Structure formats: C-alpha cells, structure tokens
C-alpha cells in the first residue's frame, strides 16, 4: 500500500538478499584477515612481569635438640600372670561346679577346701590339707602328673604365705627343673619367678648367696631355650645385681646399735636389727 512501511523480512526472505562480502585487510606475515567491526575496542594489557617461584627452605632443627625416634609398636598381647601371681589367681577364682562329671578331678573338692582356707587366712590349716592332697594325688597319678604339679605349686605358694621362704624356694626350683625336663619352658619360667619371690624374702645374706647361685644357674639354663625366659633377660640381670648386693652385705660386719642404760633420763635401749633392710 502506498504510504505504508514495508513489512520486515523473515529469516528465510533475508537469505535471498545479495551477499555482501566483508572487507579484507592485508597484514604482513599474516595474510588476509576479514575486517570485523566491533562495538568496543579492547585495549591491550601489558603482560605481568615473570618472577621465579621461590624454593621452600626446610625448617632447621635448633642445635642441641635431640632427634625423637618413632615409638615402637607395642605388643598387643597381654603379659600372662606367672609364678605366684598365677597361683593366686587360681586360688581366688570362683569355684566351678564340675563335681560328678567324667572329666572332674577326684581331688577337686579337696583343692576347693584348700583355696577357701587360704582366702579366709587359715594358712596353717591350708598347708596341712595341701600336703595331704599332694601325697594322695601322687599315689594315684604319679609325681609328674600335671594335676600333681599344680598341687605342688599351690603348696609352694602356701609355704610362702606361711612365712617359710626357704621351703617355698626349694619346692619352686625343683618344679622349674622338672618342667624344663618335661619340655615346658613356660611353666618352668613361672616356677623360677616363684623361686625368685621366695629368694627375695630370705634375709640372711650368706643363705641368700647360696640360694641365688642355684636360682641363677637354673634361670640361665632356661634362657638358652626358646621361651619367655629368653625374652625377659632384664629380670635375670636384676637377680644378678641382687647377688652383688648380698655379697657386699656378707662381707660387712653386722652393725649393732649402742645400748643405753635404762637409768639415763631421755635414753632408751634400742635392740639390734641386723639385715633388716630388704634387698
């Protein structure tokens, strides 16, 4: 219609219009590139100055500061009770109702009565019952039966409680020799620990030296075998150190405290107590 603006062309109609090629500009060493009009020109930005990345310097340890070594991993296995500790655990354990079964020991009731007497502090009575039970069990099973050996360990422990360390020592050391001969180094080392406990209760230095030689002899033999004794040499070294202290005490004369007249005001008679210090 005259006087009206033409309708805008559609996308498909625009494709029929004559193609207008873009202008080209010659750039040295780049060939022809099209001239493209842009709304804004981007000003060139200067490149940042390059700086080398500094090398990190390790921290220096102050002079004189010791180097800490990593702690060794601890053995998760708990140390089993040995010697008199193991016997005491068996004594204090609650009694089991195993009587009347095929696997129950015929002396189980006797052992329970011995343990009960120990718990109640009737040590002399417990010692007598333990001696009789050992004699009966040895007659029935033989002196090297495992149950008989346990009863003998109990007898040694009761002798220690009764204040007879000499008897306890000999019983425990004999059991150590027997268990080693039977091929049980663990039980033998437990008996050595019991003998060592009784040995430490002996106050006379000369007697202690005599017993200590026998103890350390059996103990040293056990360290040659594979077993706990070979893994616990510090205990053996401690026993040898005690032998040195006993030797010093045996060479020194006993010291006696001066006796004061009872009639002197402010004075009292002090009894002599040689070898009163435990080693």
CSV table of C-alpha atoms in Angstrom, one decimal:
chain,number,residue,atom,x,y,z
A,1,UNK,CA,0.0,0.0,0.0
A,2,UNK,CA,1.3,3.5,-0.8
A,3,UNK,CA,2.4,5.4,2.2
A,4,UNK,CA,2.9,2.2,4.4
A,5,UNK,CA,6.3,0.9,5.5
A,6,UNK,CA,7.3,-2.4,4.1
A,7,UNK,CA,6.9,-5.4,6.4
A,8,UNK,CA,10.1,-6.7,7.9
A,9,UNK,CA,11.7,-9.6,6.1
A,10,UNK,CA,11.6,-13.0,7.6
A,11,UNK,CA,14.7,-15.1,8.1
A,12,UNK,CA,14.1,-17.1,5.1
A,13,UNK,CA,13.5,-14.0,2.9
A,14,UNK,CA,16.8,-12.5,4.1
A,15,UNK,CA,18.7,-15.4,2.7
A,16,UNK,CA,17.6,-14.3,-0.8
A,17,UNK,CA,19.3,-10.9,-0.5
A,18,UNK,CA,22.5,-10.3,-2.3
A,19,UNK,CA,25.6,-11.4,-0.3
A,20,UNK,CA,27.8,-8.6,0.8
A,21,UNK,CA,31.4,-9.8,1.3
A,22,UNK,CA,33.4,-8.4,4.2
A,23,UNK,CA,36.3,-6.1,3.6
A,24,UNK,CA,39.8,-7.6,4.0
A,25,UNK,CA,42.9,-6.1,5.3
A,26,UNK,CA,46.4,-7.1,4.4
A,27,UNK,CA,48.7,-7.7,7.5
A,28,UNK,CA,52.3,-8.5,6.9
A,29,UNK,CA,53.3,-12.1,7.7
A,30,UNK,CA,49.6,-12.9,8.4
A,31,UNK,CA,47.9,-12.9,5.1
A,32,UNK,CA,44.4,-11.7,4.6
A,33,UNK,CA,42.1,-11.3,7.5
A,34,UNK,CA,38.4,-10.0,7.5
A,35,UNK,CA,37.7,-6.7,8.9
A,36,UNK,CA,35.2,-7.2,11.6
A,37,UNK,CA,33.5,-4.2,13.2
A,38,UNK,CA,33.3,-4.4,16.9
A,39,UNK,CA,31.4,-2.2,19.2
A,40,UNK,CA,34.3,-1.5,21.6
A,41,UNK,CA,38.0,-1.9,21.2
A,42,UNK,CA,39.9,-3.9,23.8
A,43,UNK,CA,42.9,-2.1,24.9
A,44,UNK,CA,46.0,-4.3,25.0
A,45,UNK,CA,47.1,-5.1,28.6
A,46,UNK,CA,50.8,-5.4,29.4
A,47,UNK,CA,51.9,-8.9,30.3
A,48,UNK,CA,52.7,-9.4,34.0
A,49,UNK,CA,56.3,-9.5,35.0
A,50,UNK,CA,57.6,-13.1,35.4
A,51,UNK,CA,59.1,-13.9,38.7
A,52,UNK,CA,60.6,-17.3,39.6
A,53,UNK,CA,58.7,-19.3,42.3
A,54,UNK,CA,60.9,-19.3,45.4
A,55,UNK,CA,62.1,-22.7,46.5
A,56,UNK,CA,60.8,-23.6,50.1
A,57,UNK,CA,63.6,-23.8,52.7
A,58,UNK,CA,63.1,-26.6,55.2
A,59,UNK,CA,62.9,-25.6,58.8
A,60,UNK,CA,66.1,-26.1,60.7
A,61,UNK,CA,66.2,-28.1,64.0
A,62,UNK,CA,67.6,-26.0,66.8
A,63,UNK,CA,71.1,-27.0,67.9
A,64,UNK,CA,71.1,-29.3,70.8
A,65,UNK,CA,67.5,-30.6,70.4
A,66,UNK,CA,67.5,-34.4,70.4
A,67,UNK,CA,66.1,-36.2,67.5
A,68,UNK,CA,62.9,-38.1,68.6
A,69,UNK,CA,62.8,-41.6,67.3
A,70,UNK,CA,59.3,-43.1,66.5
A,71,UNK,CA,57.9,-45.1,69.3
A,72,UNK,CA,58.0,-48.8,68.7
A,73,UNK,CA,54.7,-50.5,68.2
A,74,UNK,CA,53.5,-52.1,71.5
A,75,UNK,CA,52.8,-55.7,71.6
A,76,UNK,CA,49.0,-56.0,71.8
A,77,UNK,CA,49.3,-59.4,73.6
A,78,UNK,CA,49.0,-59.0,77.4
A,79,UNK,CA,51.7,-60.5,79.6
A,80,UNK,CA,50.3,-63.6,81.3
A,81,UNK,CA,50.5,-64.0,85.0
A,82,UNK,CA,53.3,-66.2,86.1
A,83,UNK,CA,54.7,-67.6,89.3
A,84,UNK,CA,52.8,-66.9,92.5
A,85,UNK,CA,50.6,-64.4,90.7
A,86,UNK,CA,49.2,-67.2,88.5
A,87,UNK,CA,48.7,-69.4,91.6
A,88,UNK,CA,46.9,-66.6,93.4
A,89,UNK,CA,44.6,-66.0,90.5
A,90,UNK,CA,43.6,-69.7,90.6
A,91,UNK,CA,43.1,-69.6,94.3
A,92,UNK,CA,40.9,-66.5,94.1
A,93,UNK,CA,38.9,-67.7,91.1
A,94,UNK,CA,35.3,-68.7,91.8
A,95,UNK,CA,34.8,-72.4,92.3
A,96,UNK,CA,33.3,-74.2,89.3
A,97,UNK,CA,30.5,-76.8,89.7
A,98,UNK,CA,32.3,-79.6,87.9
A,99,UNK,CA,31.9,-82.3,90.5
A,100,UNK,CA,30.3,-85.6,89.4
A,101,UNK,CA,31.4,-85.3,85.8
A,102,UNK,CA,33.7,-87.7,84.0
A,103,UNK,CA,36.3,-85.0,83.5
A,104,UNK,CA,36.3,-83.7,87.0
A,105,UNK,CA,39.3,-84.3,89.2
A,106,UNK,CA,38.7,-86.6,92.1
A,107,UNK,CA,40.7,-84.1,94.2
A,108,UNK,CA,38.7,-81.1,93.1
A,109,UNK,CA,36.8,-80.8,96.4
A,110,UNK,CA,40.0,-81.1,98.4
A,111,UNK,CA,41.6,-78.3,96.3
A,112,UNK,CA,38.4,-76.1,96.8
A,113,UNK,CA,38.7,-76.6,100.6
A,114,UNK,CA,42.4,-75.6,100.5
A,115,UNK,CA,41.6,-72.5,98.4
A,116,UNK,CA,38.8,-71.5,100.8
A,117,UNK,CA,41.2,-71.8,103.8
A,118,UNK,CA,43.7,-69.6,102.1
A,119,UNK,CA,41.0,-66.9,101.3
A,120,UNK,CA,40.0,-66.9,105.0
A,121,UNK,CA,43.6,-66.6,106.2
A,122,UNK,CA,43.8,-70.1,107.8
A,123,UNK,CA,47.2,-70.6,106.3
A,124,UNK,CA,48.5,-73.4,108.6
A,125,UNK,CA,45.3,-75.4,108.1
A,126,UNK,CA,45.6,-74.9,104.3
A,127,UNK,CA,49.2,-76.0,104.3
A,128,UNK,CA,48.3,-79.3,106.1
A,129,UNK,CA,45.5,-80.0,103.7
A,130,UNK,CA,47.6,-79.2,100.7
A,131,UNK,CA,50.4,-81.6,101.8
A,132,UNK,CA,47.9,-84.4,102.2
A,133,UNK,CA,46.3,-83.8,98.9
A,134,UNK,CA,49.6,-83.8,97.1
A,135,UNK,CA,50.5,-87.2,98.7
A,136,UNK,CA,47.2,-88.7,97.7
A,137,UNK,CA,47.3,-87.4,94.2
A,138,UNK,CA,51.0,-88.5,93.7
A,139,UNK,CA,50.0,-92.0,94.9
A,140,UNK,CA,47.1,-92.1,92.4
A,141,UNK,CA,48.6,-90.5,89.3
A,142,UNK,CA,52.4,-90.3,89.9
A,143,UNK,CA,54.6,-87.4,90.9
A,144,UNK,CA,54.9,-85.9,87.4
A,145,UNK,CA,51.2,-85.8,86.6
A,146,UNK,CA,50.1,-82.3,85.5
A,147,UNK,CA,47.5,-82.1,88.3
A,148,UNK,CA,50.1,-83.2,90.8
A,149,UNK,CA,52.5,-80.5,89.6
A,150,UNK,CA,49.7,-77.8,90.0
A,151,UNK,CA,49.1,-79.1,93.6
A,152,UNK,CA,52.8,-78.8,94.3
A,153,UNK,CA,52.8,-75.2,93.0
A,154,UNK,CA,49.9,-74.5,95.4
A,155,UNK,CA,51.9,-76.0,98.2
A,156,UNK,CA,54.8,-73.8,97.5
A,157,UNK,CA,52.6,-70.7,97.4
A,158,UNK,CA,51.1,-71.6,100.8
A,159,UNK,CA,54.5,-72.1,102.3
A,160,UNK,CA,55.4,-68.6,101.1
A,161,UNK,CA,52.3,-67.1,102.7
A,162,UNK,CA,53.1,-69.0,105.9
A,163,UNK,CA,56.5,-67.2,106.2
A,164,UNK,CA,58.6,-70.2,105.2
A,165,UNK,CA,60.5,-68.8,102.1
A,166,UNK,CA,63.2,-71.5,102.3
A,167,UNK,CA,60.8,-74.3,101.8
A,168,UNK,CA,58.9,-72.3,99.2
A,169,UNK,CA,62.1,-71.7,97.3
A,170,UNK,CA,63.2,-75.3,97.1
A,171,UNK,CA,59.7,-76.5,96.1
A,172,UNK,CA,59.5,-73.9,93.3
A,173,UNK,CA,63.1,-74.5,92.0
A,174,UNK,CA,62.5,-78.3,91.9
A,175,UNK,CA,59.4,-77.7,89.9
A,176,UNK,CA,61.3,-75.5,87.5
A,177,UNK,CA,63.9,-78.2,86.8
A,178,UNK,CA,61.1,-80.8,86.3
A,179,UNK,CA,59.1,-78.7,83.9
A,180,UNK,CA,62.2,-77.9,81.9
A,181,UNK,CA,63.0,-81.6,81.6
A,182,UNK,CA,59.4,-82.3,80.6
A,183,UNK,CA,59.7,-79.7,77.8
A,184,UNK,CA,57.5,-76.9,79.2
A,185,UNK,CA,59.7,-73.8,79.3
A,186,UNK,CA,56.7,-71.5,80.1
A,187,UNK,CA,55.8,-73.4,83.2
A,188,UNK,CA,59.5,-73.7,84.2
A,189,UNK,CA,59.9,-69.9,83.9
A,190,UNK,CA,56.8,-69.4,86.1
A,191,UNK,CA,58.4,-71.7,88.8
A,192,UNK,CA,61.6,-69.7,88.5
A,193,UNK,CA,59.6,-66.5,89.2
A,194,UNK,CA,58.1,-68.1,92.2
A,195,UNK,CA,61.5,-69.2,93.5
A,196,UNK,CA,62.8,-65.7,92.9
A,197,UNK,CA,60.0,-64.2,95.0
A,198,UNK,CA,60.8,-66.6,97.9
A,199,UNK,CA,64.5,-65.9,97.5
A,200,UNK,CA,63.9,-62.2,97.9
A,201,UNK,CA,62.2,-62.9,101.2
A,202,UNK,CA,65.3,-64.6,102.6
A,203,UNK,CA,67.1,-62.0,104.9
A,204,UNK,CA,70.3,-63.8,105.7
A,205,UNK,CA,72.9,-62.6,103.1
A,206,UNK,CA,75.0,-65.8,103.2
A,207,UNK,CA,72.0,-68.0,102.8
A,208,UNK,CA,70.8,-65.7,100.0
A,209,UNK,CA,74.0,-66.1,98.2
A,210,UNK,CA,73.8,-69.9,98.4
A,211,UNK,CA,70.2,-70.0,97.1
A,212,UNK,CA,70.9,-67.3,94.5
A,213,UNK,CA,73.6,-69.4,92.8
A,214,UNK,CA,71.2,-72.3,92.4
A,215,UNK,CA,68.4,-70.0,91.2
A,216,UNK,CA,70.6,-68.2,88.6
A,217,UNK,CA,72.0,-71.5,87.4
A,218,UNK,CA,68.6,-72.8,86.5
A,219,UNK,CA,67.5,-69.4,85.2
A,220,UNK,CA,70.5,-69.2,82.9
A,221,UNK,CA,69.8,-72.6,81.5
A,222,UNK,CA,66.2,-71.6,80.7
A,223,UNK,CA,67.4,-68.6,78.7
A,224,UNK,CA,69.2,-71.0,76.3
A,225,UNK,CA,65.8,-72.5,75.4
A,226,UNK,CA,63.1,-70.8,73.3
A,227,UNK,CA,60.6,-69.4,75.7
A,228,UNK,CA,59.7,-66.5,77.9
A,229,UNK,CA,62.9,-66.7,79.9
A,230,UNK,CA,64.9,-65.8,76.8
A,231,UNK,CA,62.6,-62.8,76.1
A,232,UNK,CA,62.9,-61.4,79.6
A,233,UNK,CA,66.6,-61.0,80.3
A,234,UNK,CA,66.1,-57.9,82.4
A,235,UNK,CA,64.7,-60.0,85.3
A,236,UNK,CA,67.8,-62.2,85.2
A,237,UNK,CA,70.1,-59.2,85.3
A,238,UNK,CA,68.2,-57.8,88.2
A,239,UNK,CA,68.8,-61.1,90.1
A,240,UNK,CA,72.5,-60.9,89.4
A,241,UNK,CA,72.6,-57.4,90.7
A,242,UNK,CA,71.0,-58.6,93.9
A,243,UNK,CA,73.7,-61.2,94.2
A,244,UNK,CA,76.2,-58.3,94.2
A,245,UNK,CA,74.4,-56.5,97.0
A,246,UNK,CA,74.2,-59.7,99.0
A,247,UNK,CA,77.9,-60.2,98.6
A,248,UNK,CA,78.6,-56.7,99.9
A,249,UNK,CA,76.4,-57.3,102.9
A,250,UNK,CA,78.0,-60.6,103.7
A,251,UNK,CA,81.5,-59.0,103.7
A,252,UNK,CA,80.4,-56.2,106.0
A,253,UNK,CA,80.1,-57.0,109.7
A,254,UNK,CA,76.6,-56.6,111.2
A,255,UNK,CA,76.1,-53.2,112.7
A,256,UNK,CA,74.7,-53.1,116.2
A,257,UNK,CA,73.1,-50.1,117.8
A,258,UNK,CA,74.6,-48.9,121.1
A,259,UNK,CA,72.8,-49.9,124.3
A,260,UNK,CA,72.0,-47.2,126.6
A,261,UNK,CA,71.5,-47.5,130.4
A,262,UNK,CA,67.8,-47.6,131.2
A,263,UNK,CA,68.5,-45.3,134.2
A,264,UNK,CA,69.7,-42.5,132.0
A,265,UNK,CA,67.0,-39.9,131.5
A,266,UNK,CA,65.9,-39.5,128.0
A,267,UNK,CA,67.7,-42.7,126.8
A,268,UNK,CA,66.2,-46.0,125.7
A,269,UNK,CA,67.6,-49.4,124.9
A,270,UNK,CA,67.5,-49.9,121.1
A,271,UNK,CA,67.6,-53.6,120.0
A,272,UNK,CA,70.0,-54.7,117.3
A,273,UNK,CA,68.3,-55.5,114.0
A,274,UNK,CA,71.0,-56.8,111.6
A,275,UNK,CA,70.0,-57.4,108.0
A,276,UNK,CA,66.7,-55.6,108.4
A,277,UNK,CA,66.9,-53.9,105.0
A,278,UNK,CA,65.4,-55.9,102.2
A,279,UNK,CA,67.4,-56.4,99.1
